[in-house]
mmCIF file of N, CA, C and O in Angstrom:
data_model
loop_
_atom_site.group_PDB
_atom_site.id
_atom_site.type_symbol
_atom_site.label_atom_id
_atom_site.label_comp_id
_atom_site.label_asym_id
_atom_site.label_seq_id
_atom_site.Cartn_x
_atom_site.Cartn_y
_atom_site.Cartn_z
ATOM 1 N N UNK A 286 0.842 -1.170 0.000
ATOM 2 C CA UNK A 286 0.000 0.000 0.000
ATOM 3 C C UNK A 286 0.891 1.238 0.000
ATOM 4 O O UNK A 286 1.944 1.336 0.631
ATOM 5 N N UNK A 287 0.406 2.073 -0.698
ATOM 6 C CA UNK A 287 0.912 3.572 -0.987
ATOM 7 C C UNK A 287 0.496 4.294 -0.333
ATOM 8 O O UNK A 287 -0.729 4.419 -0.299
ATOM 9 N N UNK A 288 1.523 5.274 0.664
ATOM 10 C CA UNK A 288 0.723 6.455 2.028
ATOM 11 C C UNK A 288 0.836 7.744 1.128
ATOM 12 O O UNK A 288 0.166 8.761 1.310
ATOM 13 N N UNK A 289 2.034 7.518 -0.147
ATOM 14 C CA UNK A 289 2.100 9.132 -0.763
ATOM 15 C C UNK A 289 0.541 10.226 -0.572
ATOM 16 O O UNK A 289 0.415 11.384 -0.175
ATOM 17 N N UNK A 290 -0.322 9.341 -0.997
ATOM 18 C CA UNK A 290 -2.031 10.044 -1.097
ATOM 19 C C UNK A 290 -2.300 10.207 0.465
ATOM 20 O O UNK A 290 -3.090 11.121 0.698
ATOM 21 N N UNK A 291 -1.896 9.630 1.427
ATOM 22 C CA UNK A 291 -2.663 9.502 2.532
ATOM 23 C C UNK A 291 -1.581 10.383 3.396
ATOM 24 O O UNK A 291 -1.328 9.770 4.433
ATOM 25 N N UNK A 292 -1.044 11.301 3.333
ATOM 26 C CA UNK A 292 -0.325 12.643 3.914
ATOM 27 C C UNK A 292 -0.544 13.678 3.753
ATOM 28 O O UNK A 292 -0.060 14.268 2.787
ATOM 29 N N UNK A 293 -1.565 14.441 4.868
ATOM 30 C CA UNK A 293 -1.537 15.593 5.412
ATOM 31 C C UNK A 293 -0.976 16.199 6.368
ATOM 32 O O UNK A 293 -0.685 15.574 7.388
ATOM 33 N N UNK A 294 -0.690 17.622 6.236
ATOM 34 C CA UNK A 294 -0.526 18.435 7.162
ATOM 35 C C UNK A 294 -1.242 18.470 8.549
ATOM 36 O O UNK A 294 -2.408 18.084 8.622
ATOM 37 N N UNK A 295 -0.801 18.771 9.281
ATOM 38 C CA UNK A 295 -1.209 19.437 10.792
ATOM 39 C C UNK A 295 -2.467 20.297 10.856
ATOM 40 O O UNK A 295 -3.236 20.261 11.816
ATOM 41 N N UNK A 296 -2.589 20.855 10.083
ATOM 42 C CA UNK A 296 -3.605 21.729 9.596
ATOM 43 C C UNK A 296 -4.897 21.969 9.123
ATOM 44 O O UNK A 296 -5.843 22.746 9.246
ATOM 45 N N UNK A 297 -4.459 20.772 8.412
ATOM 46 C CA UNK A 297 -5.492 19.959 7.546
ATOM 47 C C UNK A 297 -5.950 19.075 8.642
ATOM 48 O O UNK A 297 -7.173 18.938 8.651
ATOM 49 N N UNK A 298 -5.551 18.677 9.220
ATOM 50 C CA UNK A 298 -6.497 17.715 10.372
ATOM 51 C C UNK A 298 -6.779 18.783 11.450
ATOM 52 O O UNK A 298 -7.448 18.209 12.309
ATOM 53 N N UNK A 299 -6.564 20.180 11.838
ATOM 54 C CA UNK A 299 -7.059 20.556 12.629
ATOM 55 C C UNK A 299 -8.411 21.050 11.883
ATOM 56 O O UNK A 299 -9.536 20.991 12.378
ATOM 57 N N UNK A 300 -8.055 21.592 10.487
ATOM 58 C CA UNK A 300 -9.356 22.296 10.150
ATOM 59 C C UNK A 300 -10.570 21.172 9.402
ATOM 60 O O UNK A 300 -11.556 21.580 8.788
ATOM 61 N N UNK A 301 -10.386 20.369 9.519
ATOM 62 C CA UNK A 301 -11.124 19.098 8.988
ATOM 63 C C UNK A 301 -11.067 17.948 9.564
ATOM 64 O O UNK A 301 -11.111 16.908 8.907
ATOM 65 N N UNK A 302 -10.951 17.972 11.007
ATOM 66 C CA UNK A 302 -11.101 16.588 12.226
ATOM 67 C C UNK A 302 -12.653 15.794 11.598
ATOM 68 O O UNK A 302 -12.706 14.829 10.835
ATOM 69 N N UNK A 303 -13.144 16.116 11.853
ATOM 70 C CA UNK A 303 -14.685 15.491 11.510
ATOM 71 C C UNK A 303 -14.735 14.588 10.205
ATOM 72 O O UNK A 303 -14.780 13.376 9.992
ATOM 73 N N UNK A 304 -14.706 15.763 9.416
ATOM 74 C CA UNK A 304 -14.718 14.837 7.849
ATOM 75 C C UNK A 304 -13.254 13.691 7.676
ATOM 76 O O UNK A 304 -13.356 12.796 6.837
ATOM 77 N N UNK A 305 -12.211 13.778 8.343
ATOM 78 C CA UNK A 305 -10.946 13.251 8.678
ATOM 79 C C UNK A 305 -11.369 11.762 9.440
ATOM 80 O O UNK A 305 -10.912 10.850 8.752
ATOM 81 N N UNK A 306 -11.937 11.352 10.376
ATOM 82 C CA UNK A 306 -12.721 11.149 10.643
ATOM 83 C C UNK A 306 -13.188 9.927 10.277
ATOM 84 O O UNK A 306 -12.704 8.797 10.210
ATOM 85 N N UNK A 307 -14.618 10.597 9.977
ATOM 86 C CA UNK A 307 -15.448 9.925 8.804
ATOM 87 C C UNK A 307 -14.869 9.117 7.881
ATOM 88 O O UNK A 307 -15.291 7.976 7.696
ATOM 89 N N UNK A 308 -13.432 9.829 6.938
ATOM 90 C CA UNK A 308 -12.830 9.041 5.999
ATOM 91 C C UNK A 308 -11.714 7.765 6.699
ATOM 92 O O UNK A 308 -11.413 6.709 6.143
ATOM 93 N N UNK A 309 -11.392 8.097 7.631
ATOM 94 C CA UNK A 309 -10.860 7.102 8.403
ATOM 95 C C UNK A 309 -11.885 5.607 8.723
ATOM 96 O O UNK A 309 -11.517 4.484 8.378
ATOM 97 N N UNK A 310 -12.998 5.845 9.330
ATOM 98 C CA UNK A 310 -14.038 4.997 9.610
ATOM 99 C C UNK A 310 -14.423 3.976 8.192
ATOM 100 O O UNK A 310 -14.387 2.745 8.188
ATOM 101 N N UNK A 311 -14.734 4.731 7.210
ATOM 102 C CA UNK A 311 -14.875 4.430 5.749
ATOM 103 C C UNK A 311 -13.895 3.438 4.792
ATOM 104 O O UNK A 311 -13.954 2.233 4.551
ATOM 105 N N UNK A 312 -12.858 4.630 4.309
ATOM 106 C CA UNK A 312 -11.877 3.611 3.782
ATOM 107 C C UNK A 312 -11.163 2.650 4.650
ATOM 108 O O UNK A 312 -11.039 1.499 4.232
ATOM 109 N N UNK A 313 -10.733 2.934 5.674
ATOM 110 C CA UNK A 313 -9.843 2.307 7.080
ATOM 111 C C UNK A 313 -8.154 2.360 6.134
ATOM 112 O O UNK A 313 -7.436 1.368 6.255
ATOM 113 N N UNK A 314 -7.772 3.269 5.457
ATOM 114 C CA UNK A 314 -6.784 3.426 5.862
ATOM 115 C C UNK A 314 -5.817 4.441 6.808
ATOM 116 O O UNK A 314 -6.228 5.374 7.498
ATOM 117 N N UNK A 315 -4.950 4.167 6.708
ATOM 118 C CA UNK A 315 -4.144 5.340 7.888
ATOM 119 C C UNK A 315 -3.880 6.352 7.022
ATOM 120 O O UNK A 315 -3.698 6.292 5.806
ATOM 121 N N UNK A 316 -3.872 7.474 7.901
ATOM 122 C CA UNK A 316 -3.708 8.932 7.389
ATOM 123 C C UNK A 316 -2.270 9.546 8.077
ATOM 124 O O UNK A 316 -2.375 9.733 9.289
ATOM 125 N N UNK A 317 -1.033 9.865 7.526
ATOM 126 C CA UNK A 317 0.060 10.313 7.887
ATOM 127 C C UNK A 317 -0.024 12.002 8.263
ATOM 128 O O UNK A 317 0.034 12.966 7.499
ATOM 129 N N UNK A 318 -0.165 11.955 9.596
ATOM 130 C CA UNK A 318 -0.127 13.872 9.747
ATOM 131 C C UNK A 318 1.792 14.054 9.620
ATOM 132 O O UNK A 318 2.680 13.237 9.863
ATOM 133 N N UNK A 319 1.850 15.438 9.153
ATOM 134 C CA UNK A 319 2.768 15.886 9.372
ATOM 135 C C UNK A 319 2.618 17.572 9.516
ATOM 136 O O UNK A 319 1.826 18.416 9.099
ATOM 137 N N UNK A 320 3.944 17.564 10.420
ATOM 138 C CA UNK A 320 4.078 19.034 11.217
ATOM 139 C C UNK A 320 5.842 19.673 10.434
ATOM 140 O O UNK A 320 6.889 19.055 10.243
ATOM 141 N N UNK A 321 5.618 20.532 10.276
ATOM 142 C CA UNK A 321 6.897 21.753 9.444
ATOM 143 C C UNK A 321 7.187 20.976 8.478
ATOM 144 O O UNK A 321 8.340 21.173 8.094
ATOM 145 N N UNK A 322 6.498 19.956 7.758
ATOM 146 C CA UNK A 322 7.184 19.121 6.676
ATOM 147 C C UNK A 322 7.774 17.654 6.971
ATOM 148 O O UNK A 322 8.414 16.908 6.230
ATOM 149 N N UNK A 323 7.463 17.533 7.939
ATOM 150 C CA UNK A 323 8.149 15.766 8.511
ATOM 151 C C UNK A 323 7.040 14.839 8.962
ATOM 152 O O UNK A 323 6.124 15.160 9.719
ATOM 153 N N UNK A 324 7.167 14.050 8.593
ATOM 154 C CA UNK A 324 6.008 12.625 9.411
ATOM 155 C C UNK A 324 6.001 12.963 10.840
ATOM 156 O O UNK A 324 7.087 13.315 11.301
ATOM 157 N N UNK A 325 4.741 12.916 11.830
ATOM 158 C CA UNK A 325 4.870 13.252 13.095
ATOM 159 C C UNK A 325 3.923 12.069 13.638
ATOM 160 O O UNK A 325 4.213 11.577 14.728
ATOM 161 N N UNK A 326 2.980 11.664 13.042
ATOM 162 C CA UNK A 326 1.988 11.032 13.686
ATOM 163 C C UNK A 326 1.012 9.968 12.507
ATOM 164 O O UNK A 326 0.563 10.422 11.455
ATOM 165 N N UNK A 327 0.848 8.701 12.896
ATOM 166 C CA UNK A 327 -0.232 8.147 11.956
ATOM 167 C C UNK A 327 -1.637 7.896 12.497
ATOM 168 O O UNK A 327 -1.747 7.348 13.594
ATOM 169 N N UNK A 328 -2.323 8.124 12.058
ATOM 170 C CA UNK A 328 -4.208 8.391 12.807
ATOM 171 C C UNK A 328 -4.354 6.678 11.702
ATOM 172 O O UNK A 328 -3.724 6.313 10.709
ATOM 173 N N UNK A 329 -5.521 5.994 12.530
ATOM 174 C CA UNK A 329 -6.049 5.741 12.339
ATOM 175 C C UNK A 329 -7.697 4.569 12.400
ATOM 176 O O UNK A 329 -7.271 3.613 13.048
ATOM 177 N N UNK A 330 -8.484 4.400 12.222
ATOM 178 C CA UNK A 330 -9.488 4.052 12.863
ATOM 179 C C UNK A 330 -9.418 2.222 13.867
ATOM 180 O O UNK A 330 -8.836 1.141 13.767
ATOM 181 N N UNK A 331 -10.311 2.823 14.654
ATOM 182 C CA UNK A 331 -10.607 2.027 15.786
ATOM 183 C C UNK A 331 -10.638 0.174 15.473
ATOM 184 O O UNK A 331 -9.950 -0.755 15.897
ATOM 185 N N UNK A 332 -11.470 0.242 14.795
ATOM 186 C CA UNK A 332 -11.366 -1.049 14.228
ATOM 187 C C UNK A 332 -9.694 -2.022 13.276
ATOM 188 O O UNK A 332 -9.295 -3.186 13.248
ATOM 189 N N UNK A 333 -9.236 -0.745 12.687
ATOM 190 C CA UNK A 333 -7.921 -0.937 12.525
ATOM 191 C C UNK A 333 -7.369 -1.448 13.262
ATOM 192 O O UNK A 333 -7.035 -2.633 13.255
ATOM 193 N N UNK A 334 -7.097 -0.384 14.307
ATOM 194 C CA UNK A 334 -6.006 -0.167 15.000
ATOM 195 C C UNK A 334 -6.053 -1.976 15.998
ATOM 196 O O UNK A 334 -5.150 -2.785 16.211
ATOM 197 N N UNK A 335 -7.484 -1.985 16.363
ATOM 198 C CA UNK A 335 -7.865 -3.164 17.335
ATOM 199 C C UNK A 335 -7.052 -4.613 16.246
ATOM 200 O O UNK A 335 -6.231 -5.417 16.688
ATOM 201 N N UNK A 336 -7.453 -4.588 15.166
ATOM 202 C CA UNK A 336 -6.534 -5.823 14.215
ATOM 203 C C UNK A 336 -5.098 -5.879 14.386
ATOM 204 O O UNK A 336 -4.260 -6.776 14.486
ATOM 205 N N UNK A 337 -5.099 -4.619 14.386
ATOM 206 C CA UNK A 337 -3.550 -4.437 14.413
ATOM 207 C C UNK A 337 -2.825 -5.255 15.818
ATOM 208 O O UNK A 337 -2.352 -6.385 15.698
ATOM 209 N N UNK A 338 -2.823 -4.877 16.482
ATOM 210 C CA UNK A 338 -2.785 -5.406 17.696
ATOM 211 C C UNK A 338 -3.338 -6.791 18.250
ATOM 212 O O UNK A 338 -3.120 -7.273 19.361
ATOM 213 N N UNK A 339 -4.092 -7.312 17.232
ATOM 214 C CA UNK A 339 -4.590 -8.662 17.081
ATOM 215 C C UNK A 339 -3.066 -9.638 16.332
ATOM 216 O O UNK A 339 -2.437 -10.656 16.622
ATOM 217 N N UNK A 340 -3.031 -8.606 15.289
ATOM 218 C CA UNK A 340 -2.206 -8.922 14.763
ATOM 219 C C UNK A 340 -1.229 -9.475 15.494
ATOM 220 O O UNK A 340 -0.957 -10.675 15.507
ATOM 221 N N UNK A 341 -0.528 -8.366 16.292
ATOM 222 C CA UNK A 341 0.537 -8.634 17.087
ATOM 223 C C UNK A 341 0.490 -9.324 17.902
ATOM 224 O O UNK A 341 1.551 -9.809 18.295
ATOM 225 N N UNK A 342 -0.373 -9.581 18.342
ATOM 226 C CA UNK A 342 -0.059 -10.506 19.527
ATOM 227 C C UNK A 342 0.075 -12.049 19.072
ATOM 228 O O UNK A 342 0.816 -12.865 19.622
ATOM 229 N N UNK A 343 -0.880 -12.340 17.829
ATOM 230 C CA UNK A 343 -0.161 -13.651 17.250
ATOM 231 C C UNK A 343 0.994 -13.935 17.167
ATOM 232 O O UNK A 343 1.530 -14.869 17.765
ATOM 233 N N UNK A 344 1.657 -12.978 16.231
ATOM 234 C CA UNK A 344 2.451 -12.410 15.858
ATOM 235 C C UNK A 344 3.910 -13.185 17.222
ATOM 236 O O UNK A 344 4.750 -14.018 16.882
ATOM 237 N N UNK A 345 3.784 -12.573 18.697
ATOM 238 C CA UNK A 345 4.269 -12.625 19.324
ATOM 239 C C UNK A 345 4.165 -14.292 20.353
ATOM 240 O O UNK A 345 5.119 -14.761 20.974
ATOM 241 N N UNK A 346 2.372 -15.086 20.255
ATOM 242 C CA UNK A 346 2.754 -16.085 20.323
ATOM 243 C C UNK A 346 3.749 -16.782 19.287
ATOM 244 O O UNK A 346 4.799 -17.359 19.571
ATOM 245 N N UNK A 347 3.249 -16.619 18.159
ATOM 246 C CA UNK A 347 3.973 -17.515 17.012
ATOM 247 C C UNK A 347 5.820 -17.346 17.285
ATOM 248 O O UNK A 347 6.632 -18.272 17.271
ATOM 249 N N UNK A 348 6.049 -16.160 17.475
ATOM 250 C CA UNK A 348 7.658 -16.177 18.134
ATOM 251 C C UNK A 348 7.676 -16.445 19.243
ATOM 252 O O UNK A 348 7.752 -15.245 19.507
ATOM 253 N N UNK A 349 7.680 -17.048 20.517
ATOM 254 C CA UNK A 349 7.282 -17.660 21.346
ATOM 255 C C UNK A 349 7.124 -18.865 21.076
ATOM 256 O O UNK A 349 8.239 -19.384 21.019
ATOM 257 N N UNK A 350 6.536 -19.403 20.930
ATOM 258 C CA UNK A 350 6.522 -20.557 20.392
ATOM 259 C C UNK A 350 7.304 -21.623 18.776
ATOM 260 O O UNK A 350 7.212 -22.691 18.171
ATOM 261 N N UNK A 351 7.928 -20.496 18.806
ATOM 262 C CA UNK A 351 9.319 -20.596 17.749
ATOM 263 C C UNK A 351 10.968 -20.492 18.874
ATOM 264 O O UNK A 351 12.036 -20.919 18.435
ATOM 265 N N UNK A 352 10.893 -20.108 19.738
ATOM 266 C CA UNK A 352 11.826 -19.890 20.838
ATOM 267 C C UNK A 352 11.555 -21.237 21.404
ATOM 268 O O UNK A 352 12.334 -22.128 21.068
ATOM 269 N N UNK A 353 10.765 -21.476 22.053
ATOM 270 C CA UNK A 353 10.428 -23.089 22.464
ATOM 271 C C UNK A 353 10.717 -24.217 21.803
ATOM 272 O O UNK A 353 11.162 -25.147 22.475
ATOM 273 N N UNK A 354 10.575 -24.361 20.659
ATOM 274 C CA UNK A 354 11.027 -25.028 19.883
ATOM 275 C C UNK A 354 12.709 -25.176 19.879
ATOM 276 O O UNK A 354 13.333 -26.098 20.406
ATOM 277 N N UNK A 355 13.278 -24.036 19.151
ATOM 278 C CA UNK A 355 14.581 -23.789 19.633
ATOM 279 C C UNK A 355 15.008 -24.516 20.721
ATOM 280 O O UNK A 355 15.806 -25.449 20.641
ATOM 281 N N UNK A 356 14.527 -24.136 21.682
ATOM 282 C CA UNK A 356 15.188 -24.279 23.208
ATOM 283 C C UNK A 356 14.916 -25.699 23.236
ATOM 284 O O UNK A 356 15.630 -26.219 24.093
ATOM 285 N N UNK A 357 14.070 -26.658 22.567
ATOM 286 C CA UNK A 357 14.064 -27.791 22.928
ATOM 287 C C UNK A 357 12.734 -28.251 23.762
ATOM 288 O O UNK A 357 12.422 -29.407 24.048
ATOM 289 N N UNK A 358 12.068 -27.113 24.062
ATOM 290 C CA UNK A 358 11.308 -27.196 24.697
ATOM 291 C C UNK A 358 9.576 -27.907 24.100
ATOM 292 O O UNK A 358 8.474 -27.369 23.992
ATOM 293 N N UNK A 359 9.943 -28.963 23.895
ATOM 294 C CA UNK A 359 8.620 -29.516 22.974
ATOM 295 C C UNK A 359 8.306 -30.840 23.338
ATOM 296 O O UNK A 359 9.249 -31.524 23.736
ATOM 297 N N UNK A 360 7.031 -31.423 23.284
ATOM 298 C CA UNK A 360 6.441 -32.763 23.499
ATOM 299 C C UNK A 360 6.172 -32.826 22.263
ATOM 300 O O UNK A 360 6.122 -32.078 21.286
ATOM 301 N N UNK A 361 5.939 -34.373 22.650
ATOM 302 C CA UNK A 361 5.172 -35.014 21.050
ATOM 303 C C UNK A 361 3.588 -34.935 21.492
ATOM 304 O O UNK A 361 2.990 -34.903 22.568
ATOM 305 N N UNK A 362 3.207 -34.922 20.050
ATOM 306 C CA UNK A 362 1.571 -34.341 20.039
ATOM 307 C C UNK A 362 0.707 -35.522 20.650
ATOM 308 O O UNK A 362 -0.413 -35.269 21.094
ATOM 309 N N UNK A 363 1.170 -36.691 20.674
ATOM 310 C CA UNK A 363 0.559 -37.856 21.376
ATOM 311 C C UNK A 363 0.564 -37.911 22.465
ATOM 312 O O UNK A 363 -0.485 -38.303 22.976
ATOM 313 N N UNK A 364 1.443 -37.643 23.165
ATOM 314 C CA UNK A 364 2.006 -37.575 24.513
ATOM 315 C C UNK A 364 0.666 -36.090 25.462
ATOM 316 O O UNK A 364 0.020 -36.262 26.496
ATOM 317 N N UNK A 365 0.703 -35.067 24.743
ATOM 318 C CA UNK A 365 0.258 -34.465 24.756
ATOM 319 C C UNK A 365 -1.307 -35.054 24.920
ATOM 320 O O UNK A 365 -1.809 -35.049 26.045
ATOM 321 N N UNK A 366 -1.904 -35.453 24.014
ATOM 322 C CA UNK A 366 -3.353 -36.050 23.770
ATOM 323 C C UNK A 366 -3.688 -36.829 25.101
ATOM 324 O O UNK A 366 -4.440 -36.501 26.019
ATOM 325 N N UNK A 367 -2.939 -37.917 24.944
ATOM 326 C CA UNK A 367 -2.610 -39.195 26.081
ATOM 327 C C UNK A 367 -2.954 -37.925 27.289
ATOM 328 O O UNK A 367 -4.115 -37.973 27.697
ATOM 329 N N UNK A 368 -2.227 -36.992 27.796
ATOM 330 C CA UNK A 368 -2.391 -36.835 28.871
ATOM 331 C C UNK A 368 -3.572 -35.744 28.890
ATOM 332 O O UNK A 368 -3.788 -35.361 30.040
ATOM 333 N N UNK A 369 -4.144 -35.325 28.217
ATOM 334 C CA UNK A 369 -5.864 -34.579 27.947
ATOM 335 C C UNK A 369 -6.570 -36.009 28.370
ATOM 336 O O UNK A 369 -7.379 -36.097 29.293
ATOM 337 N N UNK A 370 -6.221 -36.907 27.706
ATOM 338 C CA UNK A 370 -7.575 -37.665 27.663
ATOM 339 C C UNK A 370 -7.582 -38.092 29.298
ATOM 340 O O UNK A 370 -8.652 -38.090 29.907
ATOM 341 N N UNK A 371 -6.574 -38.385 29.833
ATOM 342 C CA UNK A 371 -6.240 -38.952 31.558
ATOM 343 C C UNK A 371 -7.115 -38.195 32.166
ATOM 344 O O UNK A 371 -8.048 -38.668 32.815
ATOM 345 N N UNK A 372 -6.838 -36.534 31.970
ATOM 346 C CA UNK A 372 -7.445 -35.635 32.695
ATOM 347 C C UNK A 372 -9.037 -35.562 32.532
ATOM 348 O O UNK A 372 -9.815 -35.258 33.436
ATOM 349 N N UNK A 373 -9.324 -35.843 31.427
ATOM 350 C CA UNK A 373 -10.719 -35.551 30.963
ATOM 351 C C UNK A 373 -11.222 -33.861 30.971
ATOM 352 O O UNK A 373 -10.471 -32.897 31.116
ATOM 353 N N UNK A 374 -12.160 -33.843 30.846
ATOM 354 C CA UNK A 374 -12.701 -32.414 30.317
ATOM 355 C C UNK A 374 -12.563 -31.707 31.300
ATOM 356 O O UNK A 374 -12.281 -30.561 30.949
ATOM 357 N N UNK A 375 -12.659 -31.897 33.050
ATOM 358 C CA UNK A 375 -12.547 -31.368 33.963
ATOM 359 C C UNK A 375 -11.368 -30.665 34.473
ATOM 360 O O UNK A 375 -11.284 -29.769 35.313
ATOM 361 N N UNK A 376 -10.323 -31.372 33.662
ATOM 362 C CA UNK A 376 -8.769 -31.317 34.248
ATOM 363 C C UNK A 376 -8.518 -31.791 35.435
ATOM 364 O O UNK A 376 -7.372 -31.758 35.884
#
């Protein structure tokens, strides 16, 4: 994805928060503010942002559980089963 289109000024989001906004909610992409000419800040909507962070946290089991591996730290998937079924649904 291309942000070239999706960079405004400081300005532009003060004098157009609302409709800013709105287009956030709509398209759901991120909008790049910038202040004296430099990237300062990325806006963008709620529902995004919540994936995003969905994202990551997979993201962070899946490495985690790539470290475990590494480390050695692994059962076999039978072994595993075998001892669910001992416990039964109750644990």
């Amino acid at each position: 994805m291309r942000y070239s289109s999706q960079v405004k000024p400081i300005s532009y989001l003060k004098a157009n928060a609302a409709e800013v906004l709105e287009r956030l909610a709509e398209q759901r992409e991120p909008l790049i503010i910038t202040q004296n000419g430099e990237a300062r800040a990325v806006l963008q909507d709620v529902a995004s942002y919540e994936e995003t962070q969905e994202t990551l946290a997979l993201l962070k089991i899946l490495a985690l559980g790539q470290q475990d591996v590494e480390a050695g730290r692994v059962k076999p998937a039978a072994d595993v089963v075998a001892r669910l079924r001992v416990k039964g649904p109750t644990g």
